[in-house]
Coordinates of C-alpha atoms in Angstrom, one line a residue:
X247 CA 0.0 0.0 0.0
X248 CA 1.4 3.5 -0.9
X249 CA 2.0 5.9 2.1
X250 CA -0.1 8.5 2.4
X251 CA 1.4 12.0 3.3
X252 CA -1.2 14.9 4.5
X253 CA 0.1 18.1 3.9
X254 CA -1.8 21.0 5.1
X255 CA -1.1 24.9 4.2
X256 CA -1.3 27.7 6.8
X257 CA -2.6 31.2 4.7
X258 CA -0.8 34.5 6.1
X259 CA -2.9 36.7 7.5
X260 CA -1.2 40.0 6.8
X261 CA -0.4 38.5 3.1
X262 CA -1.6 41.9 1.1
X263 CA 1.0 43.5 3.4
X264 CA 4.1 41.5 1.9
X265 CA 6.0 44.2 0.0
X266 CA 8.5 42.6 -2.8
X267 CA 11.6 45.4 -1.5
X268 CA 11.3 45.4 2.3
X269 CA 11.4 41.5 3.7
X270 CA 8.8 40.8 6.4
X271 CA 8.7 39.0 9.1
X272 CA 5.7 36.4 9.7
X273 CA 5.1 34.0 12.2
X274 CA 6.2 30.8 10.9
X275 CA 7.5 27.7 11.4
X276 CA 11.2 26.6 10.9
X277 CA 12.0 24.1 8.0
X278 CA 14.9 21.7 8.5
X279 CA 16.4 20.6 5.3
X280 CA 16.9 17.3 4.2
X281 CA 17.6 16.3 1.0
X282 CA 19.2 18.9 -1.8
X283 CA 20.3 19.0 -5.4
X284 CA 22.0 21.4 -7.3
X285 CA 21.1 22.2 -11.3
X286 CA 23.3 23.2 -13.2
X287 CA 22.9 24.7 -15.8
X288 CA 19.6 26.3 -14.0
X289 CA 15.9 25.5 -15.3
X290 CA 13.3 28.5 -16.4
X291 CA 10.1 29.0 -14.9
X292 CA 7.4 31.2 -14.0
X293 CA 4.5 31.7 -11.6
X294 CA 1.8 29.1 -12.5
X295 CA -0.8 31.5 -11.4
X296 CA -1.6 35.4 -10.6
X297 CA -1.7 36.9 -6.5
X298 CA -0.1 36.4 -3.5
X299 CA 3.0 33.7 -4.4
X300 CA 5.5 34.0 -1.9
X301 CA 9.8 33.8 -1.8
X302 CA 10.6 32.9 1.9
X303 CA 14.5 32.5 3.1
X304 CA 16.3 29.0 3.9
X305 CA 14.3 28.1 6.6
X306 CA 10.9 29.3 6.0
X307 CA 11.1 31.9 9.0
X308 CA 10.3 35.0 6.6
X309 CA 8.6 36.2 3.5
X310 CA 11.1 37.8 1.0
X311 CA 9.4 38.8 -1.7
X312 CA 5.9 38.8 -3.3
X313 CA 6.0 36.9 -7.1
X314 CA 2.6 38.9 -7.8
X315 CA 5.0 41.8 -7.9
X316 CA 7.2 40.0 -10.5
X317 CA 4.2 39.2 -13.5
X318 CA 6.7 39.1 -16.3
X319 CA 10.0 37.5 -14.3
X320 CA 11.2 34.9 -15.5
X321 CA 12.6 32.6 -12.2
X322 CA 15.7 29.9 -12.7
X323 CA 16.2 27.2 -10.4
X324 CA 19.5 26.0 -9.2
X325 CA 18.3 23.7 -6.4
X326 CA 15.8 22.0 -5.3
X327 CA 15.4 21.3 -1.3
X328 CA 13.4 18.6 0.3
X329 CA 12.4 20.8 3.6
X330 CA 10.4 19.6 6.7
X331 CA 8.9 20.9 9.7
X332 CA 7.1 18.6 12.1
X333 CA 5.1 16.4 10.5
X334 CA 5.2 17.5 7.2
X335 CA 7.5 17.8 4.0
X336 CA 7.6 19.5 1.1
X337 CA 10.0 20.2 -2.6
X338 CA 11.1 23.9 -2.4
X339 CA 13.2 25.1 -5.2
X340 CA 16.1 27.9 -4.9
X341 CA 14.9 30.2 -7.4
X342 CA 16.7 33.4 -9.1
X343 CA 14.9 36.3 -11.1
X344 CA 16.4 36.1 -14.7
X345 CA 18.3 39.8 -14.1
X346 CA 19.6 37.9 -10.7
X347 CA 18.6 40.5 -8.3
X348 CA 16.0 38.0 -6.7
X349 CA 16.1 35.1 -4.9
X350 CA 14.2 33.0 -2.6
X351 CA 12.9 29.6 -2.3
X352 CA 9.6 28.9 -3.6
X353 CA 6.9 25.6 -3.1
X354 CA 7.4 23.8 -6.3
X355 CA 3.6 23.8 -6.6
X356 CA 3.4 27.5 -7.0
X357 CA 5.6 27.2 -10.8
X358 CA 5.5 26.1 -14.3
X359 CA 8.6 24.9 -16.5
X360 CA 9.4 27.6 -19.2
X361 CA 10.2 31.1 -19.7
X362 CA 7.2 33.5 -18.3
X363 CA 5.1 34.5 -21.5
X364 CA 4.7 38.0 -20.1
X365 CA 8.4 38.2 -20.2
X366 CA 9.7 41.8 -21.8
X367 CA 12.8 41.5 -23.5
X368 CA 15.3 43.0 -21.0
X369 CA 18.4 40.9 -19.9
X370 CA 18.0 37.5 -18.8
X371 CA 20.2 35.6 -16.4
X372 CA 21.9 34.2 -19.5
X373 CA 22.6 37.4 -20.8
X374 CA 20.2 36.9 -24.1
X375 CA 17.8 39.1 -24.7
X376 CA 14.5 38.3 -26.4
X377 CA 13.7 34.6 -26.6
X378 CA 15.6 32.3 -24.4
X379 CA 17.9 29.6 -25.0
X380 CA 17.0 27.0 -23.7
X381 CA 19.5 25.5 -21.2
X382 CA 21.5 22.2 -22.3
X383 CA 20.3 19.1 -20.9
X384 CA 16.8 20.8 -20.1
X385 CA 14.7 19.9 -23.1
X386 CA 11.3 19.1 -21.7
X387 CA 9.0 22.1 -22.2
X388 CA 5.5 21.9 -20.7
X389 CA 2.9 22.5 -23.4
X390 CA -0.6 22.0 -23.4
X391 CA -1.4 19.7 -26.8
X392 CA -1.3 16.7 -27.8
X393 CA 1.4 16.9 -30.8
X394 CA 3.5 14.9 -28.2
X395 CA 1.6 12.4 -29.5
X396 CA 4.0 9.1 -30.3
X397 CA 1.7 5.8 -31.5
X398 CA 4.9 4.0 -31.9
X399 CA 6.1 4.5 -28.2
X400 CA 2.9 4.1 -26.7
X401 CA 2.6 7.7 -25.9
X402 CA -1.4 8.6 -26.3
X403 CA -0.9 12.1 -24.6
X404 CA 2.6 13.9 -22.9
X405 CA 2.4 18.1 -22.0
X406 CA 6.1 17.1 -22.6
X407 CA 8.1 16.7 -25.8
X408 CA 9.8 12.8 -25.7
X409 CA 13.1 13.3 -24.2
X410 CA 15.8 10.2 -22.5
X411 CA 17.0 13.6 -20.8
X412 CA 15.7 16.6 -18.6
X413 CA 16.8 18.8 -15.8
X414 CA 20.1 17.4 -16.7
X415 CA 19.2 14.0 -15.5
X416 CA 18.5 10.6 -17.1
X417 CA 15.4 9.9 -17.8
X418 CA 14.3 6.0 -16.2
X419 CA 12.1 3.9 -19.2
X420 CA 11.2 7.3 -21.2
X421 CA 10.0 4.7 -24.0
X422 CA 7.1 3.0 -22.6
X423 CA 7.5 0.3 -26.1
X424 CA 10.9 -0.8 -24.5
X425 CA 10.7 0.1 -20.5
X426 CA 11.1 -2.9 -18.3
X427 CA 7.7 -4.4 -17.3
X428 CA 5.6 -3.2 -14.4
X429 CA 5.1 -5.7 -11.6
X430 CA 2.1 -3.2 -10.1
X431 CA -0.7 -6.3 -11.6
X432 CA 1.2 -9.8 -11.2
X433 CA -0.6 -10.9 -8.7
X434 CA -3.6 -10.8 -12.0
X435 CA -3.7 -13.1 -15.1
X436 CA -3.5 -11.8 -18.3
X437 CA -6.8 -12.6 -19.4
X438 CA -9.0 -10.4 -16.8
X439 CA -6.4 -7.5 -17.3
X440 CA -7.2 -8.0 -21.2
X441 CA -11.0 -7.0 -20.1
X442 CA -9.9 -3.9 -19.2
X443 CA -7.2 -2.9 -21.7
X444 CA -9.1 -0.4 -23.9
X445 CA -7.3 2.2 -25.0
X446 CA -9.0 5.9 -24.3
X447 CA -10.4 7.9 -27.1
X448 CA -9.6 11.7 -27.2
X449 CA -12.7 12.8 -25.5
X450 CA -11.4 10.5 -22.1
X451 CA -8.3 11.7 -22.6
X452 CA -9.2 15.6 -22.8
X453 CA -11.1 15.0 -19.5
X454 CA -8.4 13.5 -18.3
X455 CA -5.9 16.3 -19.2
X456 CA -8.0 19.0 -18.0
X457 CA -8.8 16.8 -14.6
X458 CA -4.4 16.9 -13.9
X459 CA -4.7 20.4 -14.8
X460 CA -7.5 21.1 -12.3
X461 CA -6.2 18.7 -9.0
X462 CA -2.9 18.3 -9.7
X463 CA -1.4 21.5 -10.5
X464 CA 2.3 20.7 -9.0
X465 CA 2.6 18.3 -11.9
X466 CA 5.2 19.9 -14.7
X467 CA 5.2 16.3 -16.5
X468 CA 2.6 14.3 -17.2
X469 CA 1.5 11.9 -19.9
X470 CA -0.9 8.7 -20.9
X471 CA 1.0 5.9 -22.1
X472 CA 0.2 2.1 -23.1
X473 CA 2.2 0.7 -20.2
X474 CA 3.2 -3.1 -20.1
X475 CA 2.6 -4.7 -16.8
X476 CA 3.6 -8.3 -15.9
X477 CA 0.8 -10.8 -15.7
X478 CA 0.6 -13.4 -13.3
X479 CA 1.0 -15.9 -16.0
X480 CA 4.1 -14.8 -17.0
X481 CA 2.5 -13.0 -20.2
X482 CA 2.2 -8.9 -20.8
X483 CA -0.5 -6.5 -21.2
X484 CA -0.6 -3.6 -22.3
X485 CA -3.2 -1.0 -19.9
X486 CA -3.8 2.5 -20.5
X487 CA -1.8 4.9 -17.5
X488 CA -1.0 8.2 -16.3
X489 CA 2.0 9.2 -15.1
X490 CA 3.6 12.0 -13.4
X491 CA 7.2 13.2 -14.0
X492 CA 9.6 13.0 -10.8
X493 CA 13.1 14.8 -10.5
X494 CA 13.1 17.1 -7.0
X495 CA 15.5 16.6 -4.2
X496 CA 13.3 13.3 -2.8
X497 CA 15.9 11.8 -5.2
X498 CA 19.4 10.1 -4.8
X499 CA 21.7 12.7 -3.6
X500 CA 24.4 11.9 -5.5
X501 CA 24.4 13.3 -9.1
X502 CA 25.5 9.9 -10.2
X503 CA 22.6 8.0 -8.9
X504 CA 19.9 11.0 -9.5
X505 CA 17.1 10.5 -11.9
X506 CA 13.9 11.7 -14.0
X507 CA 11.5 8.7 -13.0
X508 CA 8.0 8.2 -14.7
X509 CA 5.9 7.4 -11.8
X510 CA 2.9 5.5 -11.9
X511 CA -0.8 7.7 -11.5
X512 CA -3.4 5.3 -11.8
X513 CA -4.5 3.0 -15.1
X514 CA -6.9 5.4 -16.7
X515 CA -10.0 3.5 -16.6
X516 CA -9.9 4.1 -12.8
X517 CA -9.5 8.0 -13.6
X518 CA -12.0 8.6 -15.5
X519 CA -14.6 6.8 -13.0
X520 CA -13.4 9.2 -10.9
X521 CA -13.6 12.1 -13.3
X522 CA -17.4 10.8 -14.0
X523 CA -18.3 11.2 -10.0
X524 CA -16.9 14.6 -8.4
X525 CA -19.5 14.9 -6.1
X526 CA -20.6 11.9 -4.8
X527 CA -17.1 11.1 -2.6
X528 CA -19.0 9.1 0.5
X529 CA -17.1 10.4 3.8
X530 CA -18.2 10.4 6.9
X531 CA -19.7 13.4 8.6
X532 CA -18.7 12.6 12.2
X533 CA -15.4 12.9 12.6
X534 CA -15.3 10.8 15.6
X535 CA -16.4 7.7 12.6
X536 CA -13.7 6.0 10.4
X537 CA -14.1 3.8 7.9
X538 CA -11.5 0.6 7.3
X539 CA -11.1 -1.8 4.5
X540 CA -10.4 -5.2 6.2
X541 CA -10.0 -7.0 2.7
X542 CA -8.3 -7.3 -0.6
X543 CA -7.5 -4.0 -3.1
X544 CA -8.7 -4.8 -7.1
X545 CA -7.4 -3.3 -9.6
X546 CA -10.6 -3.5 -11.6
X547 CA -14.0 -4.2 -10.2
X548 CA -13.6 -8.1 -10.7
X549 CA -12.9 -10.7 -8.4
X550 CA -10.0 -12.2 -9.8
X551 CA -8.1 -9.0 -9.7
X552 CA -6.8 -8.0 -6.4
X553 CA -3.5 -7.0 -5.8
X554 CA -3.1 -7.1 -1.9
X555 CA -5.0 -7.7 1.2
X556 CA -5.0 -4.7 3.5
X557 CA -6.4 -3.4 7.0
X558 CA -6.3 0.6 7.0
X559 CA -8.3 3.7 7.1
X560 CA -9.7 4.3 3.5
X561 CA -12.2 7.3 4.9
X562 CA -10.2 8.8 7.4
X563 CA -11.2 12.4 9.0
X564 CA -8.0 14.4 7.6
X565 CA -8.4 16.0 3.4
X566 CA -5.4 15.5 1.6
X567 CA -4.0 18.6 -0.3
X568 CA -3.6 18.8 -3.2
X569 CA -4.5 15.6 -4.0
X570 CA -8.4 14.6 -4.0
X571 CA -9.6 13.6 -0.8
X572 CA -9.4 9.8 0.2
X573 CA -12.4 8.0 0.3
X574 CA -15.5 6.1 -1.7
X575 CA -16.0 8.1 -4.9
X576 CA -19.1 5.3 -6.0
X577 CA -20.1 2.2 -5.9
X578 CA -22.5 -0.5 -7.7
X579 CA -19.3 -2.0 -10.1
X580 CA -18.9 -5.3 -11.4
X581 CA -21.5 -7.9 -12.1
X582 CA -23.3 -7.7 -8.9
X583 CA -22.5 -4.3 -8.1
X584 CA -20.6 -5.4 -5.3
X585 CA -17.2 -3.4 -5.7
X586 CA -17.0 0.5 -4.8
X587 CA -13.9 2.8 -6.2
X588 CA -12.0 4.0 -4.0
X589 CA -9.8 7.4 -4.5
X590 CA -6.7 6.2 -1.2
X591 CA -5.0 9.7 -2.0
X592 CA -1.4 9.9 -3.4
X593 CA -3.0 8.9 -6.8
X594 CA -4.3 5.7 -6.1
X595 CA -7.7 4.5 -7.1
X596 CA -8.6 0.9 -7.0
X597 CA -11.4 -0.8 -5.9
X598 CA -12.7 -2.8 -3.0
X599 CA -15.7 -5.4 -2.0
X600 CA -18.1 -2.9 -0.2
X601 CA -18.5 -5.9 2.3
X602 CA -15.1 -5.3 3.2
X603 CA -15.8 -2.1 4.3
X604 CA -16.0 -1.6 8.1
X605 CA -17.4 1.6 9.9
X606 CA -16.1 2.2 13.4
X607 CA -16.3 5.1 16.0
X608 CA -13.0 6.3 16.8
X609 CA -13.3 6.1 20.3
X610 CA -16.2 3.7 21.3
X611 CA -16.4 0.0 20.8
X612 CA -18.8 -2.1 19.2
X613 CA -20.4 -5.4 19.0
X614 CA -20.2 -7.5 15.9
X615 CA -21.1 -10.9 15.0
X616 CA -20.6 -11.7 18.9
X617 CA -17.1 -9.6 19.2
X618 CA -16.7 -6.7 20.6
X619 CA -14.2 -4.2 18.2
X620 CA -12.7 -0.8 18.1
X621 CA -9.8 1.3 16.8
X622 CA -8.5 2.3 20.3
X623 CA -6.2 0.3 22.2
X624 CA -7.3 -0.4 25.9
X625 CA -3.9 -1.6 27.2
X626 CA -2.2 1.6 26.5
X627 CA -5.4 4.2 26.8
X628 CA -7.2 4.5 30.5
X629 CA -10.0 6.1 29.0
X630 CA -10.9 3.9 26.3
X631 CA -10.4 1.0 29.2
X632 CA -13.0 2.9 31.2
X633 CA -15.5 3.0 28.6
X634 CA -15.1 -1.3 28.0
X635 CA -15.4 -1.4 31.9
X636 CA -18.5 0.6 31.6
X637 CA -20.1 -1.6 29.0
X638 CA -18.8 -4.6 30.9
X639 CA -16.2 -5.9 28.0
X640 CA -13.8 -8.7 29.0
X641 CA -12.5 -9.6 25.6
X642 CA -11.8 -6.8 22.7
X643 CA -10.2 -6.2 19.5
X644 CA -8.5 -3.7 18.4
X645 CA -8.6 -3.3 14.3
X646 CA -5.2 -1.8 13.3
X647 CA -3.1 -0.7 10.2
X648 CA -2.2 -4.1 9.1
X649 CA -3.1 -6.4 11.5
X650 CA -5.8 -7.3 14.0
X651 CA -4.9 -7.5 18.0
X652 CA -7.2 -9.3 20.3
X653 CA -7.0 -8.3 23.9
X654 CA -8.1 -10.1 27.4
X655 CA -9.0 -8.3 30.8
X656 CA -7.3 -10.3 33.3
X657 CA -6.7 -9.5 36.8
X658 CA -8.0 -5.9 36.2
X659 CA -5.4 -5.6 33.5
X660 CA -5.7 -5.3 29.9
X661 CA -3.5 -7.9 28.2
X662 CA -2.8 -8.5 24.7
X663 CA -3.2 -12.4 23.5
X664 CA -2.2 -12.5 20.3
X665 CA -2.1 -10.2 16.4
X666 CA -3.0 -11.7 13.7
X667 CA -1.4 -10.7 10.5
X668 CA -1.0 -11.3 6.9
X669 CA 1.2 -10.2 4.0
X670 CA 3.3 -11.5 0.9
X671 CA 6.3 -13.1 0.8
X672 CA 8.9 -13.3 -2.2
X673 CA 5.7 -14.9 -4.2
X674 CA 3.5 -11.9 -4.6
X675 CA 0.7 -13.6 -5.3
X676 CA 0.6 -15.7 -2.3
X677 CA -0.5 -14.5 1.0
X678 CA 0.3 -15.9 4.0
X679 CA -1.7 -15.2 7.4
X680 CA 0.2 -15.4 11.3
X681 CA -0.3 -15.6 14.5
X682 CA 2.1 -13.4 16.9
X683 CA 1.9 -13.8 20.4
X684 CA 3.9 -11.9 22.5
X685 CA 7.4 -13.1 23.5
X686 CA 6.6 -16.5 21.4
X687 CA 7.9 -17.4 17.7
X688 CA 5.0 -16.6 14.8
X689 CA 2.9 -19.0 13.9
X690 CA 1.6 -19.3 9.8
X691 CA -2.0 -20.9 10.2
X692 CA -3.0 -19.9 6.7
X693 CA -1.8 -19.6 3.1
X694 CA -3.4 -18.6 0.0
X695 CA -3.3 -17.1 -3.7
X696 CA -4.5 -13.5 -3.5
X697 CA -7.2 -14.3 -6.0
X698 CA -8.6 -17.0 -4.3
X699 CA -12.0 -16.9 -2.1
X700 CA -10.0 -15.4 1.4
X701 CA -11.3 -13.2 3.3
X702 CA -9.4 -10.9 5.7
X703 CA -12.8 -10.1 7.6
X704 CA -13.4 -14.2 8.3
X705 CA -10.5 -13.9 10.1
X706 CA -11.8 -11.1 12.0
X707 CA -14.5 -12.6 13.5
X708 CA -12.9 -16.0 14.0
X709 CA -13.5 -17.0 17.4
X710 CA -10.7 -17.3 20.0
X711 CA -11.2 -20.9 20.2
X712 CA -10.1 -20.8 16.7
X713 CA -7.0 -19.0 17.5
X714 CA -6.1 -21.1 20.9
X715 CA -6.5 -24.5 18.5
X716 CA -3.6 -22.5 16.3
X717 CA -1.5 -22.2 19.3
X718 CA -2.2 -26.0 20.8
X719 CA -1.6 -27.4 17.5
X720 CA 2.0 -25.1 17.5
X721 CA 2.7 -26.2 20.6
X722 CA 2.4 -22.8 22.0

């Protein structure tokens, strides 16, 4: 499962107040760096958008200058910084105005690639005037058509001219007819990925563009290609996918190791279900309620195409930004209209059994099929423990990121018995399921192909005679 990052963006109160001369002072807070990478020579670009854009110093501690005063600037970046402060991280880039009087570091998010339109024809940092040169090794351009259109690649749509080069660094499979095989499907047969292997006609395609324009604005690189993934059966399919262009400081260090990498978005099928239902994202309105798949991730709405068995959040009560907000965008797919798509953030929509879907309060337990569950942990939160006491609970559990942890009150005391867990070995496509009791070897009770009829929530309401019979028969 991809990891999802929440980033949330504090607005400045006295923002019409930030003069481009005289450097202000804001309450902020202080960015550590950790990552860097230097360009050189530097890459153009320009304000993606008009207002308020702000230059801040190394550490994010004070506003600089205002890029709302700079409309026809033309900014070069000759770094790019991975900062962080807390619990969040973000891609700043050191930026310099073209007649290098300027400079600040600027969210990535808040720039396009290329020379500012607006430009006038004074002196730019290279010392041309009138139309740039572009700098060596730099030779992706955003544009907005489709004449980067390359049948023979596999390339239905790139705002980028093909390139094996950008930024000055490699780029990693730029020719989707020749790039190494995705292993994102093996866990799927060739035959139900086939289903689903239509390629996009230019309407789809068009919504799909204007869609990345619209939510995912901090993309300078993007494209739809006819990617080949690895089948199960040791065959290859070709599916329809976006991808995003990657080359900031999350990189390699090392100039020697650092890449452009084509990262994966989402198969487009997936997208445009998600383009055909902006409103009806199903999240809950009581943000003490979260909702957990306890089940298996499909690629396509079809029961012989999951790709792992998870137990996390899918509806949880934070929004991502900028990113769509994770949760169930619709449901009714497949032939009994028993799969919803689900947007999990981060660019990953796949679909899931809606059975498999589990709504819990955050901090109250509840009764299920005999067993009482929860998301809180009573061994390690009084509180919570008071309110099982309450409601006269002896045995609990807890449903967890990954794994599923049964609990005992003995003595007074909350003890834990036992997690049960799952997860993939070198075989992908064959899950295995454990038992892990505390200070005692891990047991494997269970193992399975992905695609086969197993269900993660069985095992959650197993009884715990079940589970002591798994510990007899290990001698446990």
């Amino acid at each position: 499962m991809k990891k999802r990052i929440v980033i949330l963006t504090v607005g400045l109160a006295a923002a019409g107040l930030l003069g481009a001369l005289n450097p202000t002072t804001v309450r902020a807070d202080y960015y550590r760096w950790l990552k860097t990478k230097s360009y050189s020579p530097s890459v153009a670009y320009h304000a993606k958008m008009a207002g308020s854009i702000y230059l801040w110093n190394a550490h994010h501690t004070r506003v600089l200058h205002n890029l709302k005063n700079y409309s026809r600037t033309t900014w070069y970046k000759s770094a790019a910084i991975k900062m962080n402060s807390g619990y969040k991280s973000r891609i700043y880039y050191h930026v310099t105005s073209g007649n290098g009087e300027v400079t600040g570091y600027i969210w990535r998010g808040y720039l396009s690639t290329g020379v500012n339109p607006n430009e006038s024809s004074t002196v730019r940092k290279n010392g041309s005037s009138g139309t740039t040169t572009p700098a060596t090794g730099s030779s992706l351009t955003s544009t907005d058509s489709q004449t980067n259109q390359d049948k023979a690649k596999g390339i239905l749509y790139a705002n980028v001219p093909y390139s094996v080069k950008t930024d000055g660094l490699p780029v990693v499979n730029p020719n989707p007819a020749t790039a190494t095989p995705s292993k994102s499907f093996v866990e799927v047969k060739a035959a139900v990925l086939q289903k689903y292997a239509q390629i996009p006609g230019t309407d789809d395609i068009n919504q799909i563009v204007n869609y990345v324009k619209t939510k995912f604005g901090n993309w300078d690189y993007f494209r739809i290609v006819m990617e080949k993934y690895q089948t199960q059966d040791n065959q290859i399919v070709k599916l329809p996918t976006l991808q995003y262009g990657d080359d900031d400081a999350d990189r390699p260090t090392a100039q020697s190791d650092a890449s452009f990498v084509w990262k994966d978005a989402g198969v487009t099928k997936n997208i445009l279900e998600i383009i055909k239902h902006p409103g009806s994202t199903s999240e809950s309105s009581d943000l003490n309620t979260v909702t957990y798949l306890v089940g298996k991730e499909y690629i396509f709405p079809d029961l012989q195409a999951a790709v792992s068995l998870e137990c996390l959040p899918i509806i949880p009560t934070v929004s991502i930004n900028p990113v769509p907000r994770v949760g169930v965008v619709n449901s009714g797919y497949g032939d009994n209209g028993d799969f919803s798509l689900v947007n999990f953030g981060n660019n990953s929509p796949h679909y899931v059994l809606t059975s498999d879907m589990l709504e819990l309060p955050k901090d109250q337990p509840v009764q299920k099929n005999g067993l009482w569950i929860g998301t809180s942990n009573p061994w390690s939160n009084a509180i919570f423990a008071g309110i099982l006491a309450v409601k006269g609970v002896t045995h609990y559990r807890q449903v967890g990121n990954s794994e599923i942890s049964d609990y005992k009150l003995i003595n007074g005391t909350w003890q834990h018995q036992y997690s049960i867990q799952w997860g993939t070995a070198e075989d992908p496509t064959l899950v295995k399921f454990t038992l892990q009791v505390p200070n005692k070897s891990t047991i494997t009770f269970a193992t399975a192909n992905i695609n086969s009829p197993v269900s993660v929530m069985d095992y959650l309401y197993k009884s715990d005679d079940y589970y002591q019979q798994v510990m007899t028969r290990a001698g446990n």
